[in-house]
Coordinates of C-alpha atoms and ligand atoms in Angstrom, one line a residue:
M19 CA 54.8 -65.9 -105.2
K20 CA 55.6 -69.6 -106.1
L21 CA 58.2 -69.3 -108.7
N22 CA 57.5 -72.6 -110.3
Q23 CA 53.8 -71.6 -111.2
M24 CA 54.7 -68.3 -112.5
K25 CA 54.4 -67.5 -116.4
V26 CA 56.5 -64.8 -117.9
I27 CA 55.1 -63.1 -120.9
D28 CA 57.4 -61.1 -122.9
L29 CA 56.1 -57.6 -123.8
S30 CA 59.1 -56.2 -125.6
H31 CA 59.4 -55.9 -129.4
T32 CA 63.0 -57.0 -130.6
I33 CA 65.2 -54.2 -131.4
H34 CA 66.9 -54.1 -134.8
S35 CA 67.8 -51.6 -137.4
D36 CA 64.5 -51.9 -139.4
I37 CA 61.9 -51.1 -136.6
P38 CA 59.5 -48.1 -136.5
S39 CA 60.5 -45.2 -134.8
W40 CA 59.0 -41.7 -134.2
E41 CA 61.5 -40.1 -136.3
G42 CA 61.3 -42.9 -139.1
G43 CA 64.3 -44.5 -140.7
C44 CA 67.0 -46.8 -139.5
A45 CA 67.6 -45.8 -135.9
C46 CA 69.6 -48.7 -134.2
I47 CA 73.1 -49.6 -135.3
L48 CA 74.9 -52.6 -133.9
K49 CA 78.4 -52.9 -134.9
N50 CA 81.4 -55.5 -134.1
L51 CA 84.3 -53.8 -132.7
S52 CA 86.2 -56.9 -133.0
D53 CA 85.0 -60.5 -134.2
Y54 CA 85.5 -64.1 -133.3
D55 CA 88.2 -64.4 -136.1
D56 CA 90.1 -61.2 -135.7
S57 CA 92.5 -63.1 -133.4
N58 CA 94.3 -66.4 -133.1
A59 CA 93.8 -66.5 -129.4
K60 CA 92.4 -69.8 -128.1
V61 CA 89.4 -68.0 -126.5
K62 CA 87.5 -66.0 -129.1
F63 CA 85.2 -63.1 -128.5
R64 CA 82.9 -60.9 -130.4
I65 CA 82.9 -57.6 -128.9
Q66 CA 80.2 -55.1 -129.9
D67 CA 78.9 -51.5 -129.7
I68 CA 75.5 -50.1 -130.3
S69 CA 74.1 -46.7 -131.2
L70 CA 70.5 -46.5 -130.0
P71 CA 68.1 -43.7 -129.5
L72 CA 66.7 -44.4 -125.8
G73 CA 63.2 -43.9 -127.2
L74 CA 63.1 -47.0 -129.5
G75 CA 61.4 -50.0 -129.3
T76 CA 59.7 -50.9 -126.0
H77 CA 60.6 -48.2 -123.7
M78 CA 59.9 -46.0 -121.0
D79 CA 59.4 -42.2 -120.9
T80 CA 60.5 -40.8 -117.5
P81 CA 59.1 -37.7 -116.1
A82 CA 62.3 -35.8 -117.2
H83 CA 61.4 -36.7 -120.9
C84 CA 59.2 -33.3 -120.5
F85 CA 60.1 -31.8 -117.4
K86 CA 63.6 -30.5 -116.6
D87 CA 63.7 -31.1 -112.8
K88 CA 61.8 -34.5 -112.7
K89 CA 63.0 -38.0 -112.5
T90 CA 65.5 -39.6 -115.2
A91 CA 65.9 -43.3 -115.8
S92 CA 68.6 -44.0 -113.3
E93 CA 66.3 -42.0 -110.6
I94 CA 63.1 -44.2 -111.0
D95 CA 62.3 -45.8 -107.9
I96 CA 62.7 -49.5 -108.1
T97 CA 61.9 -50.3 -104.5
N98 CA 58.8 -52.1 -105.7
P99 CA 59.4 -52.7 -109.5
I100 CA 56.4 -55.1 -109.8
Y101 CA 53.0 -53.4 -110.5
E102 CA 49.7 -54.6 -110.6
C103 CA 48.4 -54.3 -114.2
V104 CA 45.2 -54.1 -116.3
V105 CA 44.9 -54.3 -120.0
I106 CA 42.0 -52.1 -121.6
D107 CA 41.2 -53.7 -125.0
V108 CA 39.9 -51.4 -127.5
S109 CA 41.2 -53.5 -130.6
E110 CA 37.9 -54.1 -131.7
K111 CA 36.7 -50.6 -132.4
S112 CA 40.2 -48.7 -132.6
N113 CA 41.6 -47.2 -136.0
A114 CA 44.1 -44.9 -136.8
N115 CA 42.2 -41.8 -135.8
Y116 CA 40.8 -43.7 -132.5
L117 CA 41.0 -41.8 -129.3
I118 CA 40.6 -43.8 -126.3
S119 CA 38.0 -42.1 -124.2
K120 CA 37.2 -41.9 -120.5
S121 CA 34.0 -43.8 -121.0
D122 CA 36.3 -46.7 -122.6
I123 CA 37.9 -46.7 -119.1
K124 CA 34.7 -46.6 -117.2
E125 CA 33.3 -49.5 -119.3
F126 CA 36.1 -51.5 -118.4
E127 CA 35.8 -50.6 -114.6
K128 CA 32.2 -51.7 -115.0
Q129 CA 33.1 -55.0 -116.3
F130 CA 36.3 -55.7 -114.2
G131 CA 36.3 -53.4 -111.2
F132 CA 37.9 -50.1 -110.3
I133 CA 41.7 -49.7 -111.2
N134 CA 43.7 -49.7 -108.2
E135 CA 46.3 -46.9 -107.1
N136 CA 49.8 -47.5 -108.2
S137 CA 48.9 -50.0 -111.0
I138 CA 49.8 -49.7 -114.6
V139 CA 47.1 -49.4 -117.2
L140 CA 47.8 -50.9 -120.5
F141 CA 46.0 -50.1 -123.6
R142 CA 45.7 -52.6 -126.3
T143 CA 44.5 -50.7 -129.7
G144 CA 45.8 -53.8 -132.0
W145 CA 48.1 -51.2 -133.6
A146 CA 51.2 -53.7 -132.9
K147 CA 49.8 -56.0 -135.8
Y148 CA 51.7 -53.4 -138.0
W149 CA 54.9 -53.4 -136.1
H150 CA 56.7 -55.3 -138.8
N151 CA 55.7 -52.8 -141.4
Q152 CA 57.5 -49.5 -140.3
H153 CA 55.7 -47.3 -142.6
K154 CA 52.3 -48.5 -141.7
Y155 CA 52.9 -48.5 -137.8
R156 CA 54.4 -45.0 -138.1
N157 CA 51.4 -43.9 -140.3
N158 CA 52.9 -40.3 -140.5
L159 CA 52.4 -40.4 -136.7
Q160 CA 48.6 -40.8 -136.9
F161 CA 47.5 -43.9 -134.7
P162 CA 45.3 -44.8 -131.9
S163 CA 45.9 -42.7 -129.0
I164 CA 44.6 -41.6 -125.6
S165 CA 42.5 -38.5 -125.0
E166 CA 43.2 -35.8 -122.5
E167 CA 40.0 -36.6 -120.5
S168 CA 41.2 -40.3 -120.1
A169 CA 44.7 -39.2 -118.9
L170 CA 43.1 -36.8 -116.3
Y171 CA 40.7 -39.4 -115.1
L172 CA 43.6 -42.2 -114.7
N173 CA 45.9 -39.3 -113.2
E174 CA 43.1 -39.0 -110.3
K175 CA 43.3 -42.5 -109.7
N176 CA 46.9 -42.2 -108.9
I177 CA 48.3 -44.9 -111.1
A178 CA 51.8 -45.4 -111.7
G179 CA 51.9 -45.2 -115.3
I180 CA 50.4 -46.1 -118.6
G181 CA 51.5 -48.2 -121.5
I182 CA 50.4 -48.5 -125.2
D183 CA 50.9 -50.7 -128.3
T184 CA 51.7 -47.7 -130.4
L185 CA 54.4 -45.2 -130.9
S186 CA 52.9 -42.9 -128.4
P187 CA 49.9 -42.1 -126.4
D188 CA 49.8 -38.8 -128.2
T189 CA 49.8 -38.5 -131.9
I190 CA 51.6 -35.6 -134.1
N191 CA 48.3 -33.8 -134.2
S192 CA 47.9 -33.3 -130.5
E193 CA 49.3 -30.9 -128.0
F194 CA 50.8 -34.2 -126.2
E195 CA 48.6 -33.7 -123.3
V196 CA 48.9 -37.3 -122.1
H197 CA 52.6 -36.8 -121.9
Q198 CA 52.1 -33.6 -120.0
I199 CA 49.5 -35.0 -117.6
M200 CA 51.5 -38.5 -116.9
L201 CA 55.0 -37.1 -116.9
G202 CA 54.0 -33.9 -115.1
N203 CA 52.6 -35.7 -112.2
N204 CA 55.6 -38.3 -112.0
R205 CA 54.0 -41.1 -113.7
F206 CA 55.8 -42.9 -116.5
I207 CA 54.7 -43.9 -120.0
I208 CA 55.4 -47.1 -121.8
E209 CA 55.6 -47.2 -125.5
N210 CA 55.5 -49.9 -128.3
V211 CA 54.3 -52.5 -125.9
A212 CA 54.3 -56.0 -127.6
N213 CA 52.1 -59.0 -127.3
L214 CA 49.3 -57.5 -125.3
E215 CA 46.9 -60.2 -126.8
L216 CA 48.5 -62.6 -124.6
L217 CA 47.4 -60.8 -121.3
P218 CA 44.2 -61.1 -119.6
S219 CA 42.2 -57.9 -118.8
T220 CA 43.1 -58.3 -114.9
G221 CA 45.4 -60.2 -112.5
T222 CA 48.7 -59.7 -114.0
Y223 CA 51.9 -58.0 -112.7
L224 CA 54.3 -56.0 -114.6
M225 CA 58.0 -55.7 -114.0
V226 CA 59.5 -52.3 -115.0
L227 CA 63.0 -51.8 -114.5
P228 CA 64.7 -48.9 -116.9
L229 CA 68.2 -49.1 -117.4
K230 CA 70.3 -47.1 -115.0
I231 CA 71.6 -44.4 -117.1
Q232 CA 72.4 -41.4 -115.4
N233 CA 70.5 -38.2 -117.0
A234 CA 68.5 -40.5 -119.4
T235 CA 65.1 -39.4 -120.0
E236 CA 63.9 -42.3 -121.8
S237 CA 64.9 -46.0 -121.3
P238 CA 64.6 -49.2 -123.5
L239 CA 62.8 -51.9 -121.4
R240 CA 62.8 -55.5 -121.5
L241 CA 59.0 -55.5 -120.2
V242 CA 57.8 -58.6 -118.7
A243 CA 54.3 -59.5 -117.4
L244 CA 54.1 -62.2 -114.5
M245 CA 51.0 -64.1 -114.2
G246 CA 49.6 -67.4 -112.7
G247 CA 51.6 -67.0 -109.6
Q248 CA 50.1 -67.2 -106.1
A249 CA 50.6 -64.1 -103.8
Ligands
ZN13 ZN1 56.7 -40.7 -125.5

């Protein structure tokens, strides 16, 4: 890939103490352990500490999030951390109760071609527009989500994982079927994806590198899409 032709799109939300979370409320605490002016030394430092639920902001659910013996964040294989990616846009028709159907995916394939093995399927529901309003984005954990049938269909295609611009591909009113199907088959889920309106439907790559934290079942991601480069 020619690096100077490559465009990088940041698909991560900024993490701070006032962003939406599954549990609701303030979830991230960043504090200064010592500050620039705390010492008279010539070289000054600000040293910080963070308390951060691993499932906050743009993050990965690893298979171990639901299954005891499956892969954790430090065990995710990063031999090839750059995946082909497609964006299925249902934002025009979606609403808080919208369930992305298998026919939405088939319609996409009819228009753009079949989804390849080992790719990542990102769903743009448009819900990210509420990101700056915790209450509305969380919406008592009811937001656009993905049907079981869709997850089964994608699972058959042997994709690497899915991503969505909501708190989860399953709502509180589901049996968490999408988590069960994806994570149960060693695929990952990326939640709270940002800026999906900046990506074309096909032709981009996604770099997915979870933090290498031992025994972590979820991990924040600086999720980036790479586009425009020549392979
Ligand atoms: Zn999840």
